[in-house]
Short mmCIF file of C-alpha atoms in Angstrom, two decimals:
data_model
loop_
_atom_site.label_atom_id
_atom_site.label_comp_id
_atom_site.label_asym_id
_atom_site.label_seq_id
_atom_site.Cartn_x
_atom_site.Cartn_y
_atom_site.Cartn_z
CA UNK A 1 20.53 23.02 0.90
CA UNK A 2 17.27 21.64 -0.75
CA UNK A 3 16.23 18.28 0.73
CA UNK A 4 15.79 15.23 -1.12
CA UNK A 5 14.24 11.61 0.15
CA UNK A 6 15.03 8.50 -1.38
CA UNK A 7 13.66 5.45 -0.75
CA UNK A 8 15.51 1.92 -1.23
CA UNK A 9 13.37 -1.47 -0.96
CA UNK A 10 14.49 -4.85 -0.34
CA UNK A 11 14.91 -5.78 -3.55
CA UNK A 12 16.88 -3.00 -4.27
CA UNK A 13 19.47 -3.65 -1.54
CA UNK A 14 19.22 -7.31 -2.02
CA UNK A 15 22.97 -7.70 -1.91
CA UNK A 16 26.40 -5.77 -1.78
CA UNK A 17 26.26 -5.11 -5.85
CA UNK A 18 22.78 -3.42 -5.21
CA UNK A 19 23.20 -1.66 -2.71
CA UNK A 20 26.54 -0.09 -4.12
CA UNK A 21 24.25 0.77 -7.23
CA UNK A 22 21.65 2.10 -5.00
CA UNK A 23 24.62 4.30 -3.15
CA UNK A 24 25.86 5.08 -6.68
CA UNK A 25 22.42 6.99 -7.11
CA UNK A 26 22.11 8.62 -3.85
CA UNK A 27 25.78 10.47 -4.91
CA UNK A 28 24.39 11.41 -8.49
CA UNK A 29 21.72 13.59 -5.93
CA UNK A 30 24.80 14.72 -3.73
CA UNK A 31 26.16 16.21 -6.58
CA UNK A 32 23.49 17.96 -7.75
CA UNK A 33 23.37 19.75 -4.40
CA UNK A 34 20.81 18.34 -2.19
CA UNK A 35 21.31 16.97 1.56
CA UNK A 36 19.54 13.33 0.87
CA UNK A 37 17.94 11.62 3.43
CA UNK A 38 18.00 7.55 2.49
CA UNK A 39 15.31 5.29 4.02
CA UNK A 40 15.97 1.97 3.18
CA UNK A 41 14.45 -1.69 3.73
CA UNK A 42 15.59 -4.67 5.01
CA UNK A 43 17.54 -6.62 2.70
CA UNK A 44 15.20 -8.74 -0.27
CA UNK A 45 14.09 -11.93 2.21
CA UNK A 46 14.96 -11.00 5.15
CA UNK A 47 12.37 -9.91 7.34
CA UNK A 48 10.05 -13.14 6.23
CA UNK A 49 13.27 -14.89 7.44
CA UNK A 50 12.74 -13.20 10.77
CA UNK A 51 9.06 -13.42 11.19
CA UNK A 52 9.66 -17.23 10.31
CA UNK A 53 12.12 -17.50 13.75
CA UNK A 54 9.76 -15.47 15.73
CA UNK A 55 6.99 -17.79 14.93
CA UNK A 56 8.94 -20.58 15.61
CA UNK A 57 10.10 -19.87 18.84
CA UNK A 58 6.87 -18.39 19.99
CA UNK A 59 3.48 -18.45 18.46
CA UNK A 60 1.93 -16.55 20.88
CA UNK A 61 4.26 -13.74 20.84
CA UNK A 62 5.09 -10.25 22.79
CA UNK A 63 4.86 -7.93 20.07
CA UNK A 64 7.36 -5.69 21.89
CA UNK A 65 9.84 -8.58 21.44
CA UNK A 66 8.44 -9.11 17.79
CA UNK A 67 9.30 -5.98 16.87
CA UNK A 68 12.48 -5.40 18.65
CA UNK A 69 13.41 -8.61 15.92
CA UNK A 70 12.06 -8.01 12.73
CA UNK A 71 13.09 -4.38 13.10
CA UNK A 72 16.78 -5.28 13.12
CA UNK A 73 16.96 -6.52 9.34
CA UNK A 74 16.46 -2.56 8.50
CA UNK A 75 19.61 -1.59 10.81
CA UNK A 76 21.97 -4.02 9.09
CA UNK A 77 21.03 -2.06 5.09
CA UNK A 78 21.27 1.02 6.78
CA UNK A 79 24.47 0.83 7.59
CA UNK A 80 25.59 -1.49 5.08
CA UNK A 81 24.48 1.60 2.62
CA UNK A 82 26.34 4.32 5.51
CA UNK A 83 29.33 2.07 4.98
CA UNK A 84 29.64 2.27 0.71
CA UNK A 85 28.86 5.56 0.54
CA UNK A 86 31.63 6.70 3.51
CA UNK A 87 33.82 4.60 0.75
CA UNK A 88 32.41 6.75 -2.15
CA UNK A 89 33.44 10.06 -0.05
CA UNK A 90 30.70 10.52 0.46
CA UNK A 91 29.81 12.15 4.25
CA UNK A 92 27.02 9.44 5.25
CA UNK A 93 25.92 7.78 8.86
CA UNK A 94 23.42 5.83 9.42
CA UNK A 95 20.20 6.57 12.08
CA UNK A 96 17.54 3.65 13.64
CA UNK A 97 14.46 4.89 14.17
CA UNK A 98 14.93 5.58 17.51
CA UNK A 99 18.02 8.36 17.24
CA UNK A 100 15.83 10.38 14.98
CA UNK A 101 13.44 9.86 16.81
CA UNK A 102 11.11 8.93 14.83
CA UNK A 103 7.87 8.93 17.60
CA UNK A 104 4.93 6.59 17.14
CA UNK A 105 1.89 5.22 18.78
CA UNK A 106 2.29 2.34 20.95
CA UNK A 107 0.46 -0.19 18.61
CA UNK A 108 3.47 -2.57 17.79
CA UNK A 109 3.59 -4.24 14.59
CA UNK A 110 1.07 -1.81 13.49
CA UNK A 111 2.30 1.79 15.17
CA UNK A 112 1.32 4.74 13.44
CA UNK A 113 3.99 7.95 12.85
CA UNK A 114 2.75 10.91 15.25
CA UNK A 115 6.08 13.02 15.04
CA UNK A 116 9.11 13.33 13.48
CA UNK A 117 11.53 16.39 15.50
CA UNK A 118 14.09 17.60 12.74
CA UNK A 119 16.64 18.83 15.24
CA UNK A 120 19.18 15.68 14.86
CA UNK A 121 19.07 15.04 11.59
CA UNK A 122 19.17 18.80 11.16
CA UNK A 123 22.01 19.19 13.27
CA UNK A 124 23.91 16.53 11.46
CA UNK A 125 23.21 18.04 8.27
CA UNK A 126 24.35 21.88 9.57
CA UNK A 127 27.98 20.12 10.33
CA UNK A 128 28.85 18.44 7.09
CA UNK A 129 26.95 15.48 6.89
CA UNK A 130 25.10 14.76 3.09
CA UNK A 131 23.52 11.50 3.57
CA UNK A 132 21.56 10.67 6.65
CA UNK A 133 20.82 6.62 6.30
CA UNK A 134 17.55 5.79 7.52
CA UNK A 135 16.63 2.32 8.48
CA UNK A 136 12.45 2.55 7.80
CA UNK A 137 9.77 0.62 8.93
CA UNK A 138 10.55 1.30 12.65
CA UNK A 139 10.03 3.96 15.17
CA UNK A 140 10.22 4.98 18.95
CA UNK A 141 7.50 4.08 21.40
CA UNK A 142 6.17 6.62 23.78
CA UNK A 143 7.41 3.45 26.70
CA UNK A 144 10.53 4.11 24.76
CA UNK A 145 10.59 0.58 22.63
CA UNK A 146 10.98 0.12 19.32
CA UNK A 147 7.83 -0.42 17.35
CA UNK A 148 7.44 -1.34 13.73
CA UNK A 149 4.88 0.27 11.02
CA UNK A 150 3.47 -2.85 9.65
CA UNK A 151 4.66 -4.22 6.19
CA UNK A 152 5.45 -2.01 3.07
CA UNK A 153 5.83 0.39 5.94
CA UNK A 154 9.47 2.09 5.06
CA UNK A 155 7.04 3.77 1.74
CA UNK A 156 5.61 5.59 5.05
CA UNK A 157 8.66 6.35 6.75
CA UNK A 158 9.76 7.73 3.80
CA UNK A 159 7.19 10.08 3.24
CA UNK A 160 6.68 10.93 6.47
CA UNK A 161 10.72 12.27 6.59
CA UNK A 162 9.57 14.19 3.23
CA UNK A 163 6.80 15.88 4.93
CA UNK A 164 8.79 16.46 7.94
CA UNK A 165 11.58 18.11 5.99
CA UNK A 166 10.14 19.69 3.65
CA UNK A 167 11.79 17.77 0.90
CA UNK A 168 11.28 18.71 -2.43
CA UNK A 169 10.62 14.97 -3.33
CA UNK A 170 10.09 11.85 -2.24
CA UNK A 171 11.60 9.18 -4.73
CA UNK A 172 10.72 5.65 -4.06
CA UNK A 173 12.78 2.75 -5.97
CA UNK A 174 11.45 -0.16 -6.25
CA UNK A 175 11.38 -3.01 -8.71
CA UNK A 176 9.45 -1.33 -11.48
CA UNK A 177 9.84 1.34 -13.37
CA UNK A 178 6.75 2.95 -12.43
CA UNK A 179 3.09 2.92 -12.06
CA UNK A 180 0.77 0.95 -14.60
CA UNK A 181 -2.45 1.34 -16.13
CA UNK A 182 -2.85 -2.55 -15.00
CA UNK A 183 -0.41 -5.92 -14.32
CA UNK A 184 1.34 -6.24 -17.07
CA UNK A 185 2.06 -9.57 -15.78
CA UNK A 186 -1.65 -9.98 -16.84
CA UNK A 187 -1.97 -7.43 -19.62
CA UNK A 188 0.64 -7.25 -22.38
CA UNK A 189 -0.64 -3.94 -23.18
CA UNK A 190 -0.32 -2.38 -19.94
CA UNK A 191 1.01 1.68 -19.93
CA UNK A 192 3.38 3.40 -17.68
CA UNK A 193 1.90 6.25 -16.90
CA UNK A 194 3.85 9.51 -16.90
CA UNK A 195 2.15 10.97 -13.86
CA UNK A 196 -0.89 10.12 -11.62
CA UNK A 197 -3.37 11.93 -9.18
CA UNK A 198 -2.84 11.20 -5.37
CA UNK A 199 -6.17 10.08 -5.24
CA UNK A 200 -6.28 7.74 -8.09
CA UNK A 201 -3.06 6.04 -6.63
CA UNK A 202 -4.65 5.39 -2.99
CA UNK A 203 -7.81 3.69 -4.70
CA UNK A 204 -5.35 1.46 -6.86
CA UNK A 205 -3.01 0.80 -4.01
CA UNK A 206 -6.06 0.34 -1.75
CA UNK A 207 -7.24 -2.02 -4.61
CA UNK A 208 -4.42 -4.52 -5.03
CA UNK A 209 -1.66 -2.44 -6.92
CA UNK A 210 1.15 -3.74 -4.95
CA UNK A 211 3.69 -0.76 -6.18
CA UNK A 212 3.40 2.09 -2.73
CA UNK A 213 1.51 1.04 0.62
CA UNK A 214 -1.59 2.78 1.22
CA UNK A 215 -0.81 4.51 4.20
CA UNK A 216 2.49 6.26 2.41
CA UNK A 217 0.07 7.81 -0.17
CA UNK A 218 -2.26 8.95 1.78
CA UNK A 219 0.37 10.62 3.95
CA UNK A 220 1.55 12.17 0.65
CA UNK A 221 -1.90 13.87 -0.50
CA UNK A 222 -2.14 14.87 2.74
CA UNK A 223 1.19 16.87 2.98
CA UNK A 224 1.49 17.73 -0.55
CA UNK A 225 4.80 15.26 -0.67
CA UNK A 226 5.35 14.87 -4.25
CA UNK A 227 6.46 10.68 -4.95
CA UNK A 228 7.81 9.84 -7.97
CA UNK A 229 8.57 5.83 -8.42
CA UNK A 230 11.21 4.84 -10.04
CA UNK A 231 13.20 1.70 -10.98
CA UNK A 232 16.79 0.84 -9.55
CA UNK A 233 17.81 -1.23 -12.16
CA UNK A 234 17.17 1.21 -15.26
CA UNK A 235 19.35 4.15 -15.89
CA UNK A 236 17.30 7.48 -14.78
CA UNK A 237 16.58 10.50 -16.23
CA UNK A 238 14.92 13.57 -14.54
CA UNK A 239 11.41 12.41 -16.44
CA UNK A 240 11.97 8.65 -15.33
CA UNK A 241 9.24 6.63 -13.43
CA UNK A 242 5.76 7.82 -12.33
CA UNK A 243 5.14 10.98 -10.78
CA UNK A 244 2.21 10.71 -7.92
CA UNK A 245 1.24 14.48 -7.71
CA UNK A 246 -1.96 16.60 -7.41
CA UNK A 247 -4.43 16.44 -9.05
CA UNK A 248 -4.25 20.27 -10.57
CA UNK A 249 -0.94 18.99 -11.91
CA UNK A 250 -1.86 16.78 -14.59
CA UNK A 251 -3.37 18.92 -17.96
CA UNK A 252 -6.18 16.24 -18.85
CA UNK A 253 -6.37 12.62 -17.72
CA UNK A 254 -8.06 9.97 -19.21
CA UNK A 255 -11.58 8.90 -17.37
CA UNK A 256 -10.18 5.69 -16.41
CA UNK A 257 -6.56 5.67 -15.16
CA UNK A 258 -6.08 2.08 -14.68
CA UNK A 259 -7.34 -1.10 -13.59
CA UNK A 260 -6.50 -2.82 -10.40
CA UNK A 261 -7.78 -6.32 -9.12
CA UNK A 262 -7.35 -8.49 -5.81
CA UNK A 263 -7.60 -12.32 -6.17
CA UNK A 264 -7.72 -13.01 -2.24
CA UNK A 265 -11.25 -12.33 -1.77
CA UNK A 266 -14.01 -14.07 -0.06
CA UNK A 267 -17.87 -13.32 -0.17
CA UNK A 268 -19.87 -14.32 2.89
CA UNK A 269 -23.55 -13.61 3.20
CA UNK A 270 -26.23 -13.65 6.32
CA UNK A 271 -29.50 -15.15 5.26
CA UNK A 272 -32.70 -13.86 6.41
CA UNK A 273 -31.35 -11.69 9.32
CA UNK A 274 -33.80 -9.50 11.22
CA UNK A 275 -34.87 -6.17 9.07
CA UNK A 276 -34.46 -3.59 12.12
CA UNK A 277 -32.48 -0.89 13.57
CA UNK A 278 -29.02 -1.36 14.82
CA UNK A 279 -28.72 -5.07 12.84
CA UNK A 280 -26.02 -4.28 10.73
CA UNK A 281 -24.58 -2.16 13.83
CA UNK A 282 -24.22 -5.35 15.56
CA UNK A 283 -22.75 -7.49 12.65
CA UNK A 284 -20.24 -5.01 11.96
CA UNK A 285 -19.36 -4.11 14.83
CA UNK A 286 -18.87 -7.76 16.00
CA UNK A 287 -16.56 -8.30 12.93
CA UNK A 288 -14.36 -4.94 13.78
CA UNK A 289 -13.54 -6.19 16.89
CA UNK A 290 -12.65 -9.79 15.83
CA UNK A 291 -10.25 -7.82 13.17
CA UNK A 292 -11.75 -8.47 9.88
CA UNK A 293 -11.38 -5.94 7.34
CA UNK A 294 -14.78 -5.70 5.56
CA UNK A 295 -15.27 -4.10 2.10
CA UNK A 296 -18.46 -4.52 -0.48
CA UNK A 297 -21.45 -4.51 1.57
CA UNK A 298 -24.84 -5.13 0.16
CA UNK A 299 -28.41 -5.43 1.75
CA UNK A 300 -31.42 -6.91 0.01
CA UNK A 301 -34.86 -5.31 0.21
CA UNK A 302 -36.69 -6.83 2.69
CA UNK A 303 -39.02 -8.80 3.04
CA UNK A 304 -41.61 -9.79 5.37
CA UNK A 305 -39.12 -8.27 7.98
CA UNK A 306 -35.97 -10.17 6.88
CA UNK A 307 -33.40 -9.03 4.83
CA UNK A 308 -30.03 -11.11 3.57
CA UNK A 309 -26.43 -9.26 4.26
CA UNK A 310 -23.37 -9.68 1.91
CA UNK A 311 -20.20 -8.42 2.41
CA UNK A 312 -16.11 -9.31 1.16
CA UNK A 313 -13.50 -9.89 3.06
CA UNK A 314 -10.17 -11.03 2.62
CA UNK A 315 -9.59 -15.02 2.42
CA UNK A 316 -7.31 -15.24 5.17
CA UNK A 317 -9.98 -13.57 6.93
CA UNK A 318 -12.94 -15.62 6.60
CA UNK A 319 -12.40 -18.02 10.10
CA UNK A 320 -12.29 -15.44 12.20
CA UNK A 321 -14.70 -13.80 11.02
CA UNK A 322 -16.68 -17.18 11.20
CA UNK A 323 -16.06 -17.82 14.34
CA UNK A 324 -17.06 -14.51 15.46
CA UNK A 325 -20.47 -14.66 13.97
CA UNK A 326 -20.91 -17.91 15.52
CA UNK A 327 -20.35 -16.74 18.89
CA UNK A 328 -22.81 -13.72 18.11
CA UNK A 329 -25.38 -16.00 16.82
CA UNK A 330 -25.07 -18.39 20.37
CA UNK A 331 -24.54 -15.68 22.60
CA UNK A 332 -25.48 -12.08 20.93
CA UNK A 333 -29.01 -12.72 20.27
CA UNK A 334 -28.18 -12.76 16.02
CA UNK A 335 -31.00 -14.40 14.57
CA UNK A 336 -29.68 -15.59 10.74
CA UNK A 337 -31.08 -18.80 8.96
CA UNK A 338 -27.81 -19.38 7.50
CA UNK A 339 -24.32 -18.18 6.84
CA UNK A 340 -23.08 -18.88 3.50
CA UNK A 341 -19.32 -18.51 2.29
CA UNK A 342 -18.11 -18.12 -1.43
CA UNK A 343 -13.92 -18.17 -0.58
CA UNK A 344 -13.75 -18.48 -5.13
CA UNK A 345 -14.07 -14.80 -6.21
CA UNK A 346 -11.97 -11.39 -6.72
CA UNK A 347 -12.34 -7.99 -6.98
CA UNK A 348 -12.05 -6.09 -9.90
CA UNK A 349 -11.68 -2.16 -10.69
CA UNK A 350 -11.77 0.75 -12.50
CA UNK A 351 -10.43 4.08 -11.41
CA UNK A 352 -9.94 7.27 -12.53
CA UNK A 353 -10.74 10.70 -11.68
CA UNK A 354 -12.43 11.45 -15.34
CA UNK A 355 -15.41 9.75 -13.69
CA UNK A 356 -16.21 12.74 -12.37
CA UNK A 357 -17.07 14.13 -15.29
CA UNK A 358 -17.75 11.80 -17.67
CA UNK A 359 -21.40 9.12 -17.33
CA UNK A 360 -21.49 6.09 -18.95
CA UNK A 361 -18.03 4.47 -17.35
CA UNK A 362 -20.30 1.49 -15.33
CA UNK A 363 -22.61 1.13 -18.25
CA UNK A 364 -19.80 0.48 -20.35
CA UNK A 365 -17.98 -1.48 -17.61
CA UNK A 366 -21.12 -3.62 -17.19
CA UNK A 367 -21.43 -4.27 -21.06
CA UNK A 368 -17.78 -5.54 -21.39
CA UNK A 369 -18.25 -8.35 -18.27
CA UNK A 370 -21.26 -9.15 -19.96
CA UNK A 371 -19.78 -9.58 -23.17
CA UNK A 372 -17.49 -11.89 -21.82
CA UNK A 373 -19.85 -13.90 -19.75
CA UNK A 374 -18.80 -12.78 -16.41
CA UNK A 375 -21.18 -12.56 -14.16
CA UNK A 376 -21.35 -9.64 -11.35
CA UNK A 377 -22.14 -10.87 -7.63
CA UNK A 378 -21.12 -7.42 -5.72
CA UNK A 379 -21.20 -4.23 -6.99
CA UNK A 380 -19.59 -0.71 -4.85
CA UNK A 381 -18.97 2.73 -6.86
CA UNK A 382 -17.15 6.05 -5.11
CA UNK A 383 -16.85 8.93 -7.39
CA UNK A 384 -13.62 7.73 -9.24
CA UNK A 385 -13.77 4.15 -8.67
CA UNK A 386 -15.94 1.05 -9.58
CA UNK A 387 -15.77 -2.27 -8.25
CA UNK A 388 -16.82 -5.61 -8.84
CA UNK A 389 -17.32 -8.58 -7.24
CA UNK A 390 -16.85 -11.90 -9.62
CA UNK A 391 -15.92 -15.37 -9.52
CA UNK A 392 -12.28 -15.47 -9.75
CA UNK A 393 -11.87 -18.11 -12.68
CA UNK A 394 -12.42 -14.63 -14.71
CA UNK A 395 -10.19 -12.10 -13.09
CA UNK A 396 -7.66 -12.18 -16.00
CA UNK A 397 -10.14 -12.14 -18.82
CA UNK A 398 -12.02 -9.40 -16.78
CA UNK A 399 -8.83 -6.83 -15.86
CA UNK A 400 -7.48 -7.91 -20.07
CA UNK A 401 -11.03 -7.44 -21.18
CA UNK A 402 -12.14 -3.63 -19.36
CA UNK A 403 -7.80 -2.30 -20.28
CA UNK A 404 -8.90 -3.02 -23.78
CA UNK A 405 -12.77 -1.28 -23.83
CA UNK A 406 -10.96 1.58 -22.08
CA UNK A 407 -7.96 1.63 -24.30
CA UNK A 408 -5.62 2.63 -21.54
CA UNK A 409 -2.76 1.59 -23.85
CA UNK A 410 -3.35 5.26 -24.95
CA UNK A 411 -1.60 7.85 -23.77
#
């Protein structure tokens, strides 16, 4: 039988009533003939609950232990979910990572997928079984302990299963009804859009758009997993939600698809650092392995052999990356007048792949924020994105501003 995967977050099996609506779905599938496989997340609150007794008891923990703990809040919805559909007749059981197996790296807390075998599930599936309950998030060291995939990381299990299986779609249900052409917490005007490239998702999900994890979409360009997202408290049809498909599959987009924005950024610049070989080498490499996760990077022209370096970063970021710049300074040889940190901005963007094709999109982009009086501080471009760096007292007025000059209430 054709394979389906559907995915479940927390909020969506947030309580007994949820997840028997969630189950309630899964059987609508069953009928229509396919062998389902179910990942689902820990219940709405629960794995912050974990983290938070983890912390408590040890602050400097063994991220073996961590994940042994903040895996189990998966286990319980999985077969919580095994249990209502058994009660629906429906031939269900539920699988931990580890019986699948689903095989990662040995990076705990951040463990990436490197197989998943199909003979169990497969098995399971050849003797009558119709649901196989996934819990996500969580895998099987090669040291045979559990390991977790980092946060938002059952979107990854779940398209990792669809790749695996060769499931004819990957349907994640979350608590909107799809993706938008921006917040519409922030813009009234904000479109669902009907379908969306792969690539145009992972630069808005790489961007802020909270709605799939990174990781899951670019597992799904990569293995041709077609995602559609969908929303578990609306009644579906077969043309519900956002489909995230290739690129070849949409007739014409617009130039911009939508506009994302994240308000934890900080800017930090290097003044007057020596103009040479191997500088920014050294200052990059120095933050990579202190763990900061750089973005914008500028360098000035230089002059009289100096040169200034500016770069974001997130906020929660910035001490680290402080401190290691400090210790480079003292002991690295890093000659830099100053180091000066702007912790009050956010990043804003445009993507689409019609900016291919199509000049003028940062012109115009540039002429709106002026417009406005916003002022630009960092500046990166790709071929289907733009992004700006600007203080973040105009993030709203800046995302509001470029979804109207781009009219991407317009289908």
């Amino acid at each position: 039988m054709p394979v389906l995967v559907m995915k479940f977050g927390g909020t969506s099996v947030a309580n007994l009533d949820r997840i028997r609506r969630a189950a309630k779905r899964v059987g609508v599938e069953v009928a229509k003939g396919y062998d389902v496989i179910v990942i689902v997340s820990a219940m709405s609150g629960e794995t912050n609950k974990l983290v938070g007794l983890v912390d408590e008891t040890s602050p400097l923990y063994d991220a073996r232990e961590y994940d042994a703990i903040v895996s189990s809040g998966e286990n319980v919805t999985a077969g919580l979910m095994a249990l209502t559909l058994q009660e629906m007749d429906v031939p269900a059981r539920s699988w931990q990572g580890w019986q699948v197996p689903l095989l990662t790296t040995s990076a705990h807390s951040q463990a990436r997928i490197e197989e998943i075998p199909t003979d169990n599930l497969n098995a399971k599936f050849g003797e009558g079984m119709r649901v196989a309950v996934v819990a996500g998030f969580q895998g099987l060291s090669p040291e045979g302990r559990i390991t977790t995939l980092g946060r938002g990381g059952s979107d990854t299990t779940a398209v990792a299963f669809a790749a695996a299986f060769e499931a004819e779609r990957c349907d994640i249900y979350t608590d909107v009804d799809g993706v938008y052409t921006t917040d519409p917490r922030i813009s009234p005007k904000a479109r669902k859009l009907d379908k969306i490239a792969f690539e145009e998702m992972l630069e808005l999900a790489s961007l802020g758009a909270k709605v799939l994890q990174t990781r899951s979409v670019e597992l799904a360009m990569r293995f041709k997993v077609k995602l559609r997202v969908l929303s578990s408290f609306e009644e579906q049809s077969d043309e519900a939600g956002t489909l995230v498909c290739d690129e070849e599959e949409i007739m014409e987009s617009n130039v911009v698809a939508g506009v994302a924005y994240s308000r934890d950024e900080a800017k930090m610049t290097l003044l007057s650092v020596a103009d040479r070989p191997g500088i920014a080498s050294i200052i990059f490499g120095c933050l990579s392995d202190a763990g900061v996760n750089v973005d914008m990077i500028v360098q000035n022209i230089s002059e009289d052999g100096r040169t200034d370096m500016t770069y974001s970063l997130p906020t929660d970021q910035v001490k680290r990356a402080e401190q290691a710049l400090a210790g480079l300074k003292d002991d690295g040889g890093l000659n830099f007048a100053e180091l000066v940190i702007d912790e009050d901005v956010a990043k804003v963007s445009v993507v689409g792949i019609g900016m291919r094709s199509q000049s003028g999109v940062a012109a115009k982009m540039f002429k709106v924020l002026s417009d406005e009086g916003v002022n630009i501080k960092v500046i990166t471009t790709s071929e289907i994105k733009i992004s700006v760096l600007i203080d973040r007292k105009y993030m709203e007025l800046a995302v509001q501003s470029l979804h109207d000059a781009f009219e991407l209430e317009k289908a």
